[in-house]
Coordinates of N, CA and C in Angstrom, one line a residue:
X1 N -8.3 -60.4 -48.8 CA -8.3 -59.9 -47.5 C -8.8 -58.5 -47.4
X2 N -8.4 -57.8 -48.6 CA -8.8 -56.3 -48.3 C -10.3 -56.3 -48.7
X3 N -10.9 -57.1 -49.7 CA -12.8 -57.4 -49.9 C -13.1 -57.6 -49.2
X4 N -12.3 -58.8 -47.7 CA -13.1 -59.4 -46.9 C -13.5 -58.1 -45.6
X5 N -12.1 -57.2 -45.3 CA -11.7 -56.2 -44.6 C -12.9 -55.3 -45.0
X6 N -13.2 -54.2 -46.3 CA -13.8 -53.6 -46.4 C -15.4 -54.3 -46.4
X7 N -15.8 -55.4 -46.6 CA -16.9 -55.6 -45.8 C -16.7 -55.4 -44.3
X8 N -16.6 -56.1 -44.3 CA -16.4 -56.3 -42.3 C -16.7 -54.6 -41.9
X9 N -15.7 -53.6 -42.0 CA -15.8 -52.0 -41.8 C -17.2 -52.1 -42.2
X10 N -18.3 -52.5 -43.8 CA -19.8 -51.9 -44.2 C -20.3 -52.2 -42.9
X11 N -20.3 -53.7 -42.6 CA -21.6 -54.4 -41.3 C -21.1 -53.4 -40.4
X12 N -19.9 -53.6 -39.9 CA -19.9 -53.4 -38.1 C -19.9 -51.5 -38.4
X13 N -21.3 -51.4 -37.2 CA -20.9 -50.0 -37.0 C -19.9 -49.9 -36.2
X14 N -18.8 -48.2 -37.1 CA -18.1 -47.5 -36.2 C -18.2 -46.2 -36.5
X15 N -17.7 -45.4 -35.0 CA -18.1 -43.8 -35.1 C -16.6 -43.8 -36.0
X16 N -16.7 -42.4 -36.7 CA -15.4 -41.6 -36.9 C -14.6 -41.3 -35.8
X17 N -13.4 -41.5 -35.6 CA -13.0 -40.6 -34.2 C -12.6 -39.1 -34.4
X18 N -12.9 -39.0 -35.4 CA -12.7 -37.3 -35.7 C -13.9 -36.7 -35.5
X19 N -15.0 -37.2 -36.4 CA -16.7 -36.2 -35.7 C -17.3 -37.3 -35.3
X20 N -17.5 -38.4 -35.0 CA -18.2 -39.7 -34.0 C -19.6 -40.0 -35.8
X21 N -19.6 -39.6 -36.8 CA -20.0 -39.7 -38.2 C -20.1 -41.5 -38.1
X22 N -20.3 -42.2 -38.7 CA -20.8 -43.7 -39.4 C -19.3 -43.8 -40.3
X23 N -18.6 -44.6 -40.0 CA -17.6 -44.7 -41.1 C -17.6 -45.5 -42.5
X24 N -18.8 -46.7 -42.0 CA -19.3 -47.5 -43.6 C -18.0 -48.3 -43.7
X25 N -17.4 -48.0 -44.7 CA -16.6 -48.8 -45.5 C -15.0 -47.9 -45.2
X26 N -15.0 -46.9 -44.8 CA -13.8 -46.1 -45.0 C -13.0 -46.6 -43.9
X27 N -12.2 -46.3 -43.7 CA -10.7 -47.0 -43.1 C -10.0 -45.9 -41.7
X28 N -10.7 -46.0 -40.5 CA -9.3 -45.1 -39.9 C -10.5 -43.8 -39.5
X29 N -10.6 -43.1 -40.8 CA -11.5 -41.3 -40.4 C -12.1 -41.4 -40.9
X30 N -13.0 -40.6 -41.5 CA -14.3 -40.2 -42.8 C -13.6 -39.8 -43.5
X31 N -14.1 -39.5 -44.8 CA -13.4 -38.8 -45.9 C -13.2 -37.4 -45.6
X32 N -14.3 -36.7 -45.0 CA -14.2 -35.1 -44.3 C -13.6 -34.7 -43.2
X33 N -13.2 -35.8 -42.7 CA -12.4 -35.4 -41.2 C -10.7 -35.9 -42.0
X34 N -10.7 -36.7 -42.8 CA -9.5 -37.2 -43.1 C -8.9 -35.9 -44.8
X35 N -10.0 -35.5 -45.2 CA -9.7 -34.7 -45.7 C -9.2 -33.2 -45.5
X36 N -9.3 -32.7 -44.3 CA -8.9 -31.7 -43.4 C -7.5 -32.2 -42.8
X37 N -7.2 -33.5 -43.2 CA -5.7 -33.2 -42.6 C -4.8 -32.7 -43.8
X38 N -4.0 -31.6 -43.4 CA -3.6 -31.5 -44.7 C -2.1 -30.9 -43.7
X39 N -0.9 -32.2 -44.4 CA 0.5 -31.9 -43.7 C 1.2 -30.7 -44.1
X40 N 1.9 -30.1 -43.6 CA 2.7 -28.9 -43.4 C 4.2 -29.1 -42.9
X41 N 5.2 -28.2 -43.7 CA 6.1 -28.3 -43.1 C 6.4 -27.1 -42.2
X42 N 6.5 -27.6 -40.9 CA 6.7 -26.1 -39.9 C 8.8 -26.0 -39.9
X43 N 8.8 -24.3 -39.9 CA 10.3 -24.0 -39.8 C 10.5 -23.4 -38.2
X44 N 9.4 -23.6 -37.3 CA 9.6 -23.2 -35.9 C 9.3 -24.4 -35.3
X45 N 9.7 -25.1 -34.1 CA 9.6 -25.2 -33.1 C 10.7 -25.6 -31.9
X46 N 10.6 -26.4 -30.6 CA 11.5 -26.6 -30.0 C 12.5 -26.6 -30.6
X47 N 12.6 -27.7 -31.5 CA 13.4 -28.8 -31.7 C 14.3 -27.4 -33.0
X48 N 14.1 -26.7 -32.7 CA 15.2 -25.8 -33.6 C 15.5 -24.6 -33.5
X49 N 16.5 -24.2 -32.8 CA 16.6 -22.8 -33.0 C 16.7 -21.4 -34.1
X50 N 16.7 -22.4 -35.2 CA 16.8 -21.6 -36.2 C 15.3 -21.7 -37.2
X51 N 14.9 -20.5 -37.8 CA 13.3 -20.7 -38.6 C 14.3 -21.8 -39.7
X52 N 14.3 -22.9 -39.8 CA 14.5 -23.8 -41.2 C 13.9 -25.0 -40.7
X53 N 13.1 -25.6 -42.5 CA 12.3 -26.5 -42.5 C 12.9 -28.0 -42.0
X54 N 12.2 -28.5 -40.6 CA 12.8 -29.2 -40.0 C 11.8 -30.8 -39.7
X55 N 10.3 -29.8 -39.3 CA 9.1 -31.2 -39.1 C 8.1 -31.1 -40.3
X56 N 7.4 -32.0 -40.3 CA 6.0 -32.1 -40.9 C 4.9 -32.7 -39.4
X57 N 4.0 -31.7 -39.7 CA 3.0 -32.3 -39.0 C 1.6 -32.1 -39.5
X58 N 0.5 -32.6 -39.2 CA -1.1 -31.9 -39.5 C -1.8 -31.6 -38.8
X59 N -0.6 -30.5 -37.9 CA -1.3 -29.5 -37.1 C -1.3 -29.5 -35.8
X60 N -1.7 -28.6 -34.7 CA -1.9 -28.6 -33.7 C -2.7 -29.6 -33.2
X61 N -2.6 -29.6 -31.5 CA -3.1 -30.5 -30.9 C -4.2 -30.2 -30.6
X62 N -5.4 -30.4 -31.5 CA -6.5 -30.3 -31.3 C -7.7 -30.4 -32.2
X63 N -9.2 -30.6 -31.9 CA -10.4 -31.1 -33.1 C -9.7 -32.3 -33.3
X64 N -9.4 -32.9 -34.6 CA -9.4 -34.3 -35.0 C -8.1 -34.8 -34.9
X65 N -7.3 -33.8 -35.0 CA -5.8 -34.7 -34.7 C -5.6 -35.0 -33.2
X66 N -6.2 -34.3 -32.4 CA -6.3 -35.0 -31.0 C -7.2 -35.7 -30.7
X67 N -8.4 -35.8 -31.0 CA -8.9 -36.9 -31.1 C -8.6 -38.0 -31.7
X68 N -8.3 -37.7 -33.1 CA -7.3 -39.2 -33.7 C -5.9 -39.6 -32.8
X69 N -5.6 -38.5 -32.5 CA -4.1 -39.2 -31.7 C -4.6 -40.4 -30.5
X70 N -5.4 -39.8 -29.7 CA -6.1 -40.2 -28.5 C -7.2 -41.7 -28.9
X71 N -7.6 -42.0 -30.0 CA -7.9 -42.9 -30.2 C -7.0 -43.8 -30.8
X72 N -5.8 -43.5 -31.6 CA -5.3 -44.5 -32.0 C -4.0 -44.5 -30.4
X73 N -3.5 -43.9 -29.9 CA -3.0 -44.2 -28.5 C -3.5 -45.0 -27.0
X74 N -4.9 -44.5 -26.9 CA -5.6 -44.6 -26.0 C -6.6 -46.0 -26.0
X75 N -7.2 -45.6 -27.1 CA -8.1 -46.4 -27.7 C -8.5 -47.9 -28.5
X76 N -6.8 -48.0 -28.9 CA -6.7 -49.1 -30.0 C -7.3 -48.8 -31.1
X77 N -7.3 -48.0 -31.8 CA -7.7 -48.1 -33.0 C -6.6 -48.1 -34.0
X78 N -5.6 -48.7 -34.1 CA -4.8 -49.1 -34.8 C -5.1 -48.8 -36.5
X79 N -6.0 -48.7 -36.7 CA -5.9 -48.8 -38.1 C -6.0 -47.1 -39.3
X80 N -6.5 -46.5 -37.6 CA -5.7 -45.1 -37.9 C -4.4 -44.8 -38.3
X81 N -3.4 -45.6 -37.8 CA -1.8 -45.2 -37.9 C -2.1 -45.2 -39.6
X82 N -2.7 -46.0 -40.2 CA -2.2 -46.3 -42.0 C -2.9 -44.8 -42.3
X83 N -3.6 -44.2 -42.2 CA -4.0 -42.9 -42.6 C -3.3 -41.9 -42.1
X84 N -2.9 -42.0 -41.1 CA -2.2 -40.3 -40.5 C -0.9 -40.6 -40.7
X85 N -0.5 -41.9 -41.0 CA 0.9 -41.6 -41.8 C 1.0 -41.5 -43.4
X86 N -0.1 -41.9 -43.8 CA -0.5 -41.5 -45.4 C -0.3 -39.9 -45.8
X87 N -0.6 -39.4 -44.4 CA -1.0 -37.6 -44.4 C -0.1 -37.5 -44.2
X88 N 1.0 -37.8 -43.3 CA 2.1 -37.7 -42.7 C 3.1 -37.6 -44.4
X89 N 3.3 -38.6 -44.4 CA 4.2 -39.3 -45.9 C 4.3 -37.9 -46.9
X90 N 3.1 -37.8 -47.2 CA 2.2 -36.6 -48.4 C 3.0 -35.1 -48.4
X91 N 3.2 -34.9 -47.0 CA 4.2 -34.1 -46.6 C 5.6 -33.7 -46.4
X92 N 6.3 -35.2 -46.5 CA 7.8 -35.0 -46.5 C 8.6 -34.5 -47.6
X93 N 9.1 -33.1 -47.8 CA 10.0 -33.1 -49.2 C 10.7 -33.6 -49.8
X94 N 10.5 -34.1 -50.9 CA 11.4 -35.3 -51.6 C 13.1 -34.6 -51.7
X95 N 13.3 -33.6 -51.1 CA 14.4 -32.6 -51.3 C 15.1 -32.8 -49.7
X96 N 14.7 -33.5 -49.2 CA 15.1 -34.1 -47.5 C 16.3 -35.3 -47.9
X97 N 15.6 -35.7 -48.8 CA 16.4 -36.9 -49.4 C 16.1 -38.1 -48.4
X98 N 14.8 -38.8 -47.4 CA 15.1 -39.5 -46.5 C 15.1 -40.9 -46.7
X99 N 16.4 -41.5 -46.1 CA 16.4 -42.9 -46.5 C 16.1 -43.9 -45.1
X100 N 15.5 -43.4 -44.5 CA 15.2 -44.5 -43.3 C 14.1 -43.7 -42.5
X101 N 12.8 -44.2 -41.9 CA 12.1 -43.6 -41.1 C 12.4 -44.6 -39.9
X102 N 12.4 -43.8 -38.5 CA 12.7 -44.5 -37.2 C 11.7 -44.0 -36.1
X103 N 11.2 -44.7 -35.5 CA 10.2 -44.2 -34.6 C 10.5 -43.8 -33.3
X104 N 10.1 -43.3 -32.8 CA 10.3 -43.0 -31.1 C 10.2 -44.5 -30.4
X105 N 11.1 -45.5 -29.8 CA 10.4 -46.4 -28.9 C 9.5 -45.7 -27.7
X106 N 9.0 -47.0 -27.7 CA 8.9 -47.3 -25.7 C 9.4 -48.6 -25.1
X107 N 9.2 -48.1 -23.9 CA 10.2 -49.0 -22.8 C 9.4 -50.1 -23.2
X108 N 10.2 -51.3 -23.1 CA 9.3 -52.7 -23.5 C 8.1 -53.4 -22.6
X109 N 8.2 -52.9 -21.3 CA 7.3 -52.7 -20.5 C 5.7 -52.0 -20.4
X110 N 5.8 -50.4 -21.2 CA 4.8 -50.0 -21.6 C 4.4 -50.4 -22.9
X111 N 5.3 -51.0 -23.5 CA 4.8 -51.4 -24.9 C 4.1 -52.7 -24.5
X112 N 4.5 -53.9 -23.8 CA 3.6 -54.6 -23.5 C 2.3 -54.2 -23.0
X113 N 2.2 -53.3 -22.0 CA 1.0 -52.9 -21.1 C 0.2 -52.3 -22.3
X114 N 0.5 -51.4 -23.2 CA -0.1 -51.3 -24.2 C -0.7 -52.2 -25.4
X115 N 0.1 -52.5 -25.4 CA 0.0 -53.9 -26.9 C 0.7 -53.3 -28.1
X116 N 0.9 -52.2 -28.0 CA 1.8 -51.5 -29.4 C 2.4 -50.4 -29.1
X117 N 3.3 -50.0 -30.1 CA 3.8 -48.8 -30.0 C 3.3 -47.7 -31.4
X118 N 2.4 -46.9 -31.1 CA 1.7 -46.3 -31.7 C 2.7 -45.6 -32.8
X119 N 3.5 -45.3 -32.3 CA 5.2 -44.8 -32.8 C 5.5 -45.2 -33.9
X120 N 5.6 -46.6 -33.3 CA 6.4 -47.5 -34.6 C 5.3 -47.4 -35.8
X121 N 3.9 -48.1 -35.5 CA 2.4 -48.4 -36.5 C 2.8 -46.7 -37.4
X122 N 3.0 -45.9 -36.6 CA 2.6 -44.9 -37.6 C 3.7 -44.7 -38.3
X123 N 5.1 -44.6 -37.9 CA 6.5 -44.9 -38.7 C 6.4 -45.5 -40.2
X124 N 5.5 -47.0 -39.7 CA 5.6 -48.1 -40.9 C 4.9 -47.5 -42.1
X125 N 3.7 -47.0 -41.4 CA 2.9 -46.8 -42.6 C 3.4 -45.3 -43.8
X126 N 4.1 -44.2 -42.9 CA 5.1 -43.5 -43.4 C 6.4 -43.7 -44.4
X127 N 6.9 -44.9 -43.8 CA 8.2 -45.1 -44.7 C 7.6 -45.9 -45.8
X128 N 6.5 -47.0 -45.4 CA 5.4 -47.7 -46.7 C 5.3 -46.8 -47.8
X129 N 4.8 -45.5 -47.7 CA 4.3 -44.4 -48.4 C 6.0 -43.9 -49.2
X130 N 6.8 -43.6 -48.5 CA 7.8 -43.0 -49.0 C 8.9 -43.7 -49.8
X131 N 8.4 -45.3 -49.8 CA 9.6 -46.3 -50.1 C 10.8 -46.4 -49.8
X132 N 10.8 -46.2 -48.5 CA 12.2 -46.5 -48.1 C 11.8 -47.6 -46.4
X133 N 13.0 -48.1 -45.9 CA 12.5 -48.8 -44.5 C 12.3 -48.2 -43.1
X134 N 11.6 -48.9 -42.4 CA 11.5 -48.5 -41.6 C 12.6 -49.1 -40.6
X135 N 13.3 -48.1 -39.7 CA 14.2 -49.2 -38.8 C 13.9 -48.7 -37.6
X136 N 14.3 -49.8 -37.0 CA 14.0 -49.7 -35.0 C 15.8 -49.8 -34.9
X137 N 16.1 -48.4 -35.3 CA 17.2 -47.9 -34.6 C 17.5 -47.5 -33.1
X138 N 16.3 -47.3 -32.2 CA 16.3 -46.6 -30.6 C 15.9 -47.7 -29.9
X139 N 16.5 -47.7 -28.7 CA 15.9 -48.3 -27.9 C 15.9 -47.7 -26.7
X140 N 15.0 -47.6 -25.6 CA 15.0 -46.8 -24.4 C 16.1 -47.5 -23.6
X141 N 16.5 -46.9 -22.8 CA 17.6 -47.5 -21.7 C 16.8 -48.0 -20.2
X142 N 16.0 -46.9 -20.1 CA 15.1 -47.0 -18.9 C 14.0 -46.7 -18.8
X143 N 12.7 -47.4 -18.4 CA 11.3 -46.8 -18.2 C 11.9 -45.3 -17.5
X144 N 10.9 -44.4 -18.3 CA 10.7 -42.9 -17.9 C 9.3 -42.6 -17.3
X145 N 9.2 -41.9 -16.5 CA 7.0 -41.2 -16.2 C 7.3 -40.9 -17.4
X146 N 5.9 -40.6 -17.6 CA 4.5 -40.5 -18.7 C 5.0 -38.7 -18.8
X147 N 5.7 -38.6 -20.0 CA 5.9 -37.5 -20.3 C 4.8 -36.1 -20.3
X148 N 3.8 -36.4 -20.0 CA 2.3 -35.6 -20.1 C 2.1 -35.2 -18.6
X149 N 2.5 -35.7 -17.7 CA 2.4 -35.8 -16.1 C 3.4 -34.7 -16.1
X150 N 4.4 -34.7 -17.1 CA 5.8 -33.6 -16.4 C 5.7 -32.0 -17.2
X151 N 6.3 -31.0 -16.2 CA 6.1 -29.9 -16.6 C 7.6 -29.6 -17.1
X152 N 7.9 -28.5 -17.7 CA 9.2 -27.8 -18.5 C 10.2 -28.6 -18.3
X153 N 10.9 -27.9 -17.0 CA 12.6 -28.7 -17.2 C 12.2 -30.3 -16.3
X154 N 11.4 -30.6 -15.8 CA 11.2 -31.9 -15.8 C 11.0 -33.0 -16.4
X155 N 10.6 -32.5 -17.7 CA 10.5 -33.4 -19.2 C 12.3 -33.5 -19.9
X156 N 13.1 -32.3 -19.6 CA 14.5 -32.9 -20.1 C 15.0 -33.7 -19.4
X157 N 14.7 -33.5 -17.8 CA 15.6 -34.6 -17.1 C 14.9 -35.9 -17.2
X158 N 13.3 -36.0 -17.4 CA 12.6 -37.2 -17.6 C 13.1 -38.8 -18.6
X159 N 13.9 -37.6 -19.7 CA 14.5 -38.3 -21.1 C 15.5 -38.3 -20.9
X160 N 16.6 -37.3 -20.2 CA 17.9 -37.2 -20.5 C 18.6 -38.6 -20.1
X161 N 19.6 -39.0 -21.3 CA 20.0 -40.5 -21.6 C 19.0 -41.5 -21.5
X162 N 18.0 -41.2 -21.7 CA 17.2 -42.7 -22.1 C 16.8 -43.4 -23.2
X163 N 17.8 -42.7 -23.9 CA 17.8 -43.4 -25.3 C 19.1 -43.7 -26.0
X164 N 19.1 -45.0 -27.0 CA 20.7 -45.0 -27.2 C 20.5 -45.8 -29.0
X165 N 20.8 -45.8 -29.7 CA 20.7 -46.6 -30.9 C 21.1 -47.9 -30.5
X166 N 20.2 -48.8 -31.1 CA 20.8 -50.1 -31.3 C 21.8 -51.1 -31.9
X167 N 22.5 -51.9 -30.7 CA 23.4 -51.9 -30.8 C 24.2 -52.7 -32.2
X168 N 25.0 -52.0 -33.0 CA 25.6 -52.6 -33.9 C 24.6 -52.3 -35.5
X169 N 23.6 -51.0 -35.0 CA 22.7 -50.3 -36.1 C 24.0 -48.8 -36.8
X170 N 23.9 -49.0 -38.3 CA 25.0 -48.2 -38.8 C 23.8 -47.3 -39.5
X171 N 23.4 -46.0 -39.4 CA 23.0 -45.0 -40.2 C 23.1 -44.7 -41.6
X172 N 22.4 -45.6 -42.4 CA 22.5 -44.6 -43.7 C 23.2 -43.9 -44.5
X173 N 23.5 -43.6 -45.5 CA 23.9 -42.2 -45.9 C 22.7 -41.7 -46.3
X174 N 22.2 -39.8 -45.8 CA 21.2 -39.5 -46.4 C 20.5 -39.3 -45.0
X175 N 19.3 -38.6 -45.0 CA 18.8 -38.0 -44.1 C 17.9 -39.3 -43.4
X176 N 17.7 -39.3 -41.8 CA 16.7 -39.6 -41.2 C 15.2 -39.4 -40.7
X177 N 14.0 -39.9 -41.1 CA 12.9 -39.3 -40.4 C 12.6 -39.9 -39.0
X178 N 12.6 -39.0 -38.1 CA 12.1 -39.6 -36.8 C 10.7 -39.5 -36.7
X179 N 10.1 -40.3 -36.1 CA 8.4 -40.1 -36.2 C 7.5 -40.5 -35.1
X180 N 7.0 -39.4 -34.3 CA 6.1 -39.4 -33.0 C 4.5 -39.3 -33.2
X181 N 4.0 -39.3 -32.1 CA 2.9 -38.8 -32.7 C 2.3 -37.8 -32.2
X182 N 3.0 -37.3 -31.3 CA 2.9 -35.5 -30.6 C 4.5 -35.3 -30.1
X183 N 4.5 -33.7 -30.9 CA 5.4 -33.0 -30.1 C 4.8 -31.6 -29.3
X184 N 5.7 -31.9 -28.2 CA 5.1 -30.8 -27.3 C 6.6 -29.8 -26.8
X185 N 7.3 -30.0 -25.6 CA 8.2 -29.4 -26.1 C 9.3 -29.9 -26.5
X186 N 9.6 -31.3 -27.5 CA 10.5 -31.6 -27.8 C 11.4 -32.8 -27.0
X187 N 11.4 -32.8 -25.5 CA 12.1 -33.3 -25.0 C 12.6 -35.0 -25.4
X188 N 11.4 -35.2 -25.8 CA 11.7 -36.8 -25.9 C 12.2 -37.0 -27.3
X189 N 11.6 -35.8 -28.3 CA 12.3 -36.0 -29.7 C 13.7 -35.7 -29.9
X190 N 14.2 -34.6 -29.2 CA 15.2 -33.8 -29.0 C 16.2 -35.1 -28.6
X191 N 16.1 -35.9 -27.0 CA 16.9 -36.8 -26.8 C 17.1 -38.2 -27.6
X192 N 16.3 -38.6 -28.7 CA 16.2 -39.7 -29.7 C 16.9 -38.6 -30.8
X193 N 17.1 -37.6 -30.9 CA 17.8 -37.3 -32.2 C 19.2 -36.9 -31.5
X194 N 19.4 -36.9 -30.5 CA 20.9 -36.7 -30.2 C 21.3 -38.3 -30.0
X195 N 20.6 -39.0 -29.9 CA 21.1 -40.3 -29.5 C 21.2 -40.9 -31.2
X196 N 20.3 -40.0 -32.0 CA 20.7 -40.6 -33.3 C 22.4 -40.4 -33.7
X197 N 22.4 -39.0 -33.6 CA 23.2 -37.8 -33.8 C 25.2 -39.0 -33.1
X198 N 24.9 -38.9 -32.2 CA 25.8 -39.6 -31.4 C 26.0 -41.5 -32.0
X199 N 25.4 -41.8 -32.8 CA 25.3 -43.4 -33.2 C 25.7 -43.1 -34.9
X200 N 26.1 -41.9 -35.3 CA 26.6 -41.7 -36.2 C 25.5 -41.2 -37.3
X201 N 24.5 -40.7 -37.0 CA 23.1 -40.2 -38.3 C 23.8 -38.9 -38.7
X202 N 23.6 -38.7 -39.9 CA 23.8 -37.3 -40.6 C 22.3 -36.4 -40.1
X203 N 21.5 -35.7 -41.0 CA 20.5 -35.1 -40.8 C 19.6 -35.7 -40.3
X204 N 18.7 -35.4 -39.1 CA 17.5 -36.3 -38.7 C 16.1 -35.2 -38.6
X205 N 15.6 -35.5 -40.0 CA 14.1 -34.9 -40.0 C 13.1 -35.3 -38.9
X206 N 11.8 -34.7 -38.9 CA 11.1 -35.5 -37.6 C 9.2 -35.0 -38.4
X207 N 9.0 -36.1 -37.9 CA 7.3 -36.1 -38.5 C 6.1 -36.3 -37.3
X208 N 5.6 -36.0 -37.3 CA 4.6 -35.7 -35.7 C 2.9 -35.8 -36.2
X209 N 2.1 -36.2 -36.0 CA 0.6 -36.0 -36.2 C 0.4 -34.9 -35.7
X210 N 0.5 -34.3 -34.7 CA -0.1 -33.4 -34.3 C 1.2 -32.6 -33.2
X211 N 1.2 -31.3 -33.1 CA 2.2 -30.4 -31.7 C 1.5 -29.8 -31.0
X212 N 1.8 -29.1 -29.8 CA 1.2 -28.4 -28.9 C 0.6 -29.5 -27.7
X213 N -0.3 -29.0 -26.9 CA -0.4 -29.3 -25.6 C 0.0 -30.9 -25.5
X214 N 0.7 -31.7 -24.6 CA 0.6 -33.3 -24.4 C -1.1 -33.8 -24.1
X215 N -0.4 -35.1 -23.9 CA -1.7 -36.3 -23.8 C -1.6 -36.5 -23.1

């Protein structure tokens, strides 16, 4: 399947969605757009009041990680998730100790209207990389608006209680990754890590493709 796969990628042309490049045979980015992602662990943002190492991301929201976000969200290009969580993975400190990666849902509504949860695809291929499982520990309680439409304190009340663990899901021993594919100011990560926090999780790390402005 993967001979029959990387043919199929030679014949059919596709742009890069990082520089719009000929992709040939490669998977997802180019080698030079996917070689520029390079994960980081940031010790600032919302989601912490204190400078300690808390996310991994590859970067700001902008050039190829928002363009990759935007195509594997927007676009269907699905087969992005397996590389931006390869970059993603590459990044997590093995000194986190994490035994379970968990994705941000969505309401089952917009996951239908979509066909996926971009969330989850990039989760999988993350915890694939790290050898541990992936679990669908969250589940939304209530369709929320399109987090990108709302401004500052609109986005906490947007999320506040719409998320809750699943029911009869027991946490691990050992730290959690949660895994979005933009953080902006946290609100939606912030309320899936208290809802972890409250379902009994010890530490919940968080992994992001890209931070800064929404989609």
């Amino acid at each position: 399947m993967s001979a029959l796969g990387d043919l199929l990628r030679a014949l059919l042309p596709r742009p890069c969605p990082g520089c719009g490049a000929q992709l040939g045979r490669e998977r997802g980015l180019c080698s030079a757009c996917c070689g520029g992602l390079t994960p980081r662990v940031e010790r600032h943002s919302p989601l912490s009041p204190q400078p300690v190492p808390h996310l991994v991301s590859l970067g700001g929201y902008r050039g190829v990680t928002r363009r990759a976000v935007r195509a594997l969200k927007f676009g269907g290009a699905r087969d992005l998730a397996a590389v931006l969580g390869e970059r993603l993975a590459a990044g997590v400190p093995p000194q986190w100790g994490v035994r379970a990666v968990v994705p941000v849902p969505l309401h089952p509504s917009r996951e239908r209207e979509r066909g996926f949860n971009q969330a989850a695809l990039l989760a999988q291929a993350v915890a694939a990389e790290l050898g541990v499982p992936c679990v669908p520990a969250l589940r939304r309680t209530r369709a929320t608006a399109q987090q990108a439409r709302q401004h500052g304190a609109e986005r906490l009340r947007n999320v506040a209680g719409a998320f809750e663990a699943e029911a009869g899901w027991r946490s691990p021993a050992g730290a959690l990754l949660l895994v979005d594919d933009v953080l902006t100011t946290g609100a939606t990560l912030g309320a899936c890590r208290d809802a972890l926090a409250a379902a009994g999780a010890g530490r919940v790390y968080v992994a992001v493709v890209a931070h800064g402005a929404g989609v």
